[in-house]
């Protein structure tokens, strides 16, 4: 579903209307459901990638926060670096695989063919997941901010999932600082009311 589509023209007013009708404490749940529906309207199978990125960075945030509480400073630093590194590698690996793998393999095949060297590198036949760069970097900004202690770790997986998948920013950003964006979106969402 694109922002300039008829589907979005129907979707958006329904989301806003229900948002203002339901109790403020559960509005984040409605926005999460709406955001996942919005993403799945393009291609439902790629929601697995969005959920995987969300879970990896959520768990990384929890583990980094746990490492912050270790009394031994060397051990604390080691585990913080381990968890942030694993989060970066796994999420950037997913991004590379889906966005850049075919480009690099075809480039290597062409370069080696100039020297009459035949490479048999498999390629993947898939559509590029919509918004993968935006939600990957959005999620990683949170992990890095938890690592730097710029933002408190979110204990609620659902609220964190909303931060990563919020539909107005899912396809085209902006990728904001998680400290500011996360606080205003998830923690203060009940403050948005009609006067």
XYZ file of C-alpha atoms in Angstrom:
195
model
C 0.000 0.000 0.000
C 1.459 3.312 -1.046
C 0.666 6.682 0.489
C -0.805 7.895 -2.804
C -3.101 4.890 -3.324
C -6.856 4.491 -2.938
C -6.185 1.776 -0.359
C -4.284 4.236 1.815
C -7.027 6.825 1.352
C -9.408 4.304 2.947
C -6.909 2.885 5.473
C -5.698 6.141 7.017
C -9.044 7.681 8.072
C -10.110 4.355 9.584
C -6.881 4.153 11.595
C -7.241 7.739 12.830
C -10.937 7.375 13.668
C -10.466 4.185 15.670
C -7.360 5.658 17.323
C -9.431 8.486 18.812
C -12.348 6.222 19.767
C -10.417 3.601 21.752
C -8.999 4.175 25.270
C -5.649 5.955 25.280
C -3.869 3.115 27.100
C -4.340 0.736 24.192
C -3.802 3.134 21.325
C -0.269 1.854 20.816
C -1.708 -1.640 20.231
C -4.027 -0.274 17.537
C -1.138 1.552 15.867
C 0.983 -1.622 15.992
C -1.774 -3.696 14.385
C -2.331 -0.983 11.774
C 1.384 -0.725 11.039
C 1.769 -4.470 10.526
C -1.363 -4.559 8.364
C 0.035 -1.670 6.319
C 3.326 -3.521 5.795
C 1.668 -6.850 5.033
C -0.602 -5.269 2.425
C 2.417 -5.098 0.134
C 3.673 -8.675 0.590
C 2.668 -10.668 3.695
C 5.652 -13.043 3.650
C 8.157 -10.217 4.184
C 6.633 -9.398 7.562
C 8.928 -12.183 8.808
C 11.929 -9.958 8.047
C 10.387 -7.009 9.872
C 9.596 -9.217 12.872
C 13.085 -10.768 12.811
C 14.780 -7.366 12.822
C 12.469 -6.249 15.612
C 13.141 -9.304 17.779
C 16.914 -9.260 17.233
C 17.258 -5.587 18.155
C 14.779 -5.869 21.038
C 16.706 -8.774 22.579
C 20.002 -6.996 21.917
C 18.713 -3.963 23.791
C 17.716 -6.125 26.765
C 21.066 -7.928 26.766
C 23.019 -4.666 26.492
C 21.002 -3.273 29.403
C 21.739 -6.427 31.399
C 25.457 -6.064 30.588
C 25.338 -2.479 31.885
C 24.442 -3.892 35.297
C 27.456 -6.226 35.539
C 29.754 -5.056 38.328
C 32.955 -6.087 36.563
C 33.693 -3.230 34.124
C 35.738 -5.316 31.670
C 33.077 -7.989 31.563
C 30.354 -5.361 31.161
C 32.139 -3.690 28.237
C 32.852 -7.058 26.605
C 29.212 -8.149 26.682
C 27.891 -4.743 25.604
C 30.204 -4.793 22.584
C 29.305 -8.409 21.859
C 25.543 -7.765 21.815
C 25.712 -4.538 19.817
C 28.094 -6.191 17.324
C 25.860 -9.241 16.875
C 22.855 -6.974 16.386
C 24.690 -4.900 13.780
C 26.084 -7.924 11.940
C 22.833 -9.868 11.814
C 20.656 -6.931 10.769
C 23.121 -5.499 8.268
C 23.591 -9.060 6.969
C 19.853 -9.345 6.298
C 19.883 -5.921 4.626
C 22.893 -6.862 2.487
C 21.371 -10.180 1.450
C 18.093 -8.687 0.309
C 19.286 -5.368 -1.066
C 22.855 -5.788 -2.334
C 23.669 -9.498 -2.740
C 22.482 -9.831 -6.350
C 24.230 -6.604 -7.341
C 27.581 -7.741 -5.936
C 27.354 -11.301 -7.266
C 26.522 -10.121 -10.789
C 29.372 -7.595 -10.591
C 31.872 -10.276 -9.513
C 30.661 -12.619 -12.255
C 31.172 -9.889 -14.887
C 34.613 -8.909 -13.572
C 35.849 -12.503 -13.496
C 34.359 -13.211 -16.929
C 36.691 -10.536 -18.341
C 39.550 -12.840 -17.319
C 37.712 -15.888 -18.748
C 37.008 -17.172 -15.244
C 33.558 -18.620 -14.825
C 31.954 -18.187 -11.414
C 28.898 -20.141 -10.420
C 27.463 -17.967 -7.650
C 23.778 -18.501 -6.920
C 21.471 -15.517 -7.107
C 18.224 -14.972 -5.254
C 15.021 -14.388 -7.135
C 12.891 -12.226 -4.847
C 11.345 -8.804 -4.630
C 13.171 -6.232 -2.577
C 11.310 -5.907 0.747
C 9.696 -2.488 0.969
C 11.248 -0.201 3.576
C 13.960 -2.668 4.617
C 16.623 0.043 4.844
C 14.424 2.376 6.867
C 13.256 -0.125 9.456
C 16.697 -1.757 9.719
C 18.419 1.537 10.488
C 15.541 2.626 12.734
C 15.968 -0.547 14.798
C 19.756 -0.281 14.847
C 19.586 3.341 16.006
C 17.728 2.103 19.082
C 20.284 -0.639 19.779
C 23.155 1.829 19.451
C 21.385 4.359 21.678
C 20.839 1.695 24.357
C 24.531 0.795 24.027
C 25.502 4.457 24.510
C 22.962 4.816 27.346
C 21.200 7.599 25.429
C 17.815 5.897 25.788
C 16.302 3.540 28.342
C 15.687 -0.001 27.218
C 12.082 -0.804 26.330
C 10.853 -3.848 28.245
C 7.599 -4.160 26.273
C 8.165 -5.987 22.974
C 4.912 -4.670 21.509
C 5.769 -1.031 22.158
C 9.227 -1.576 20.738
C 7.717 -3.275 17.669
C 5.585 -0.166 17.133
C 8.699 2.001 17.203
C 10.288 -0.112 14.447
C 7.170 -0.584 12.314
C 5.240 2.698 12.695
C 3.550 2.945 9.294
C 4.059 6.674 8.503
C 7.845 6.193 8.658
C 8.102 2.575 7.547
C 8.505 3.142 3.821
C 10.334 6.433 3.543
C 11.606 7.514 6.943
C 12.741 9.701 8.440
C 15.178 7.699 10.495
C 15.179 9.815 13.618
C 17.169 9.631 16.794
C 15.529 6.908 18.811
C 15.894 8.987 21.964
C 13.545 11.710 20.711
C 11.349 9.759 18.335
C 10.833 6.731 20.536
C 9.925 8.818 23.567
C 7.358 10.885 21.683
C 5.844 7.975 19.752
C 5.562 5.186 22.294
C 5.886 6.564 25.784
C 3.703 9.657 25.272
C 1.209 8.321 22.758
C -1.657 8.620 25.225
C -1.155 12.410 25.247
C -2.412 12.766 21.666
C -6.063 13.737 21.999
C -8.666 15.805 20.218
C -9.367 19.052 22.068
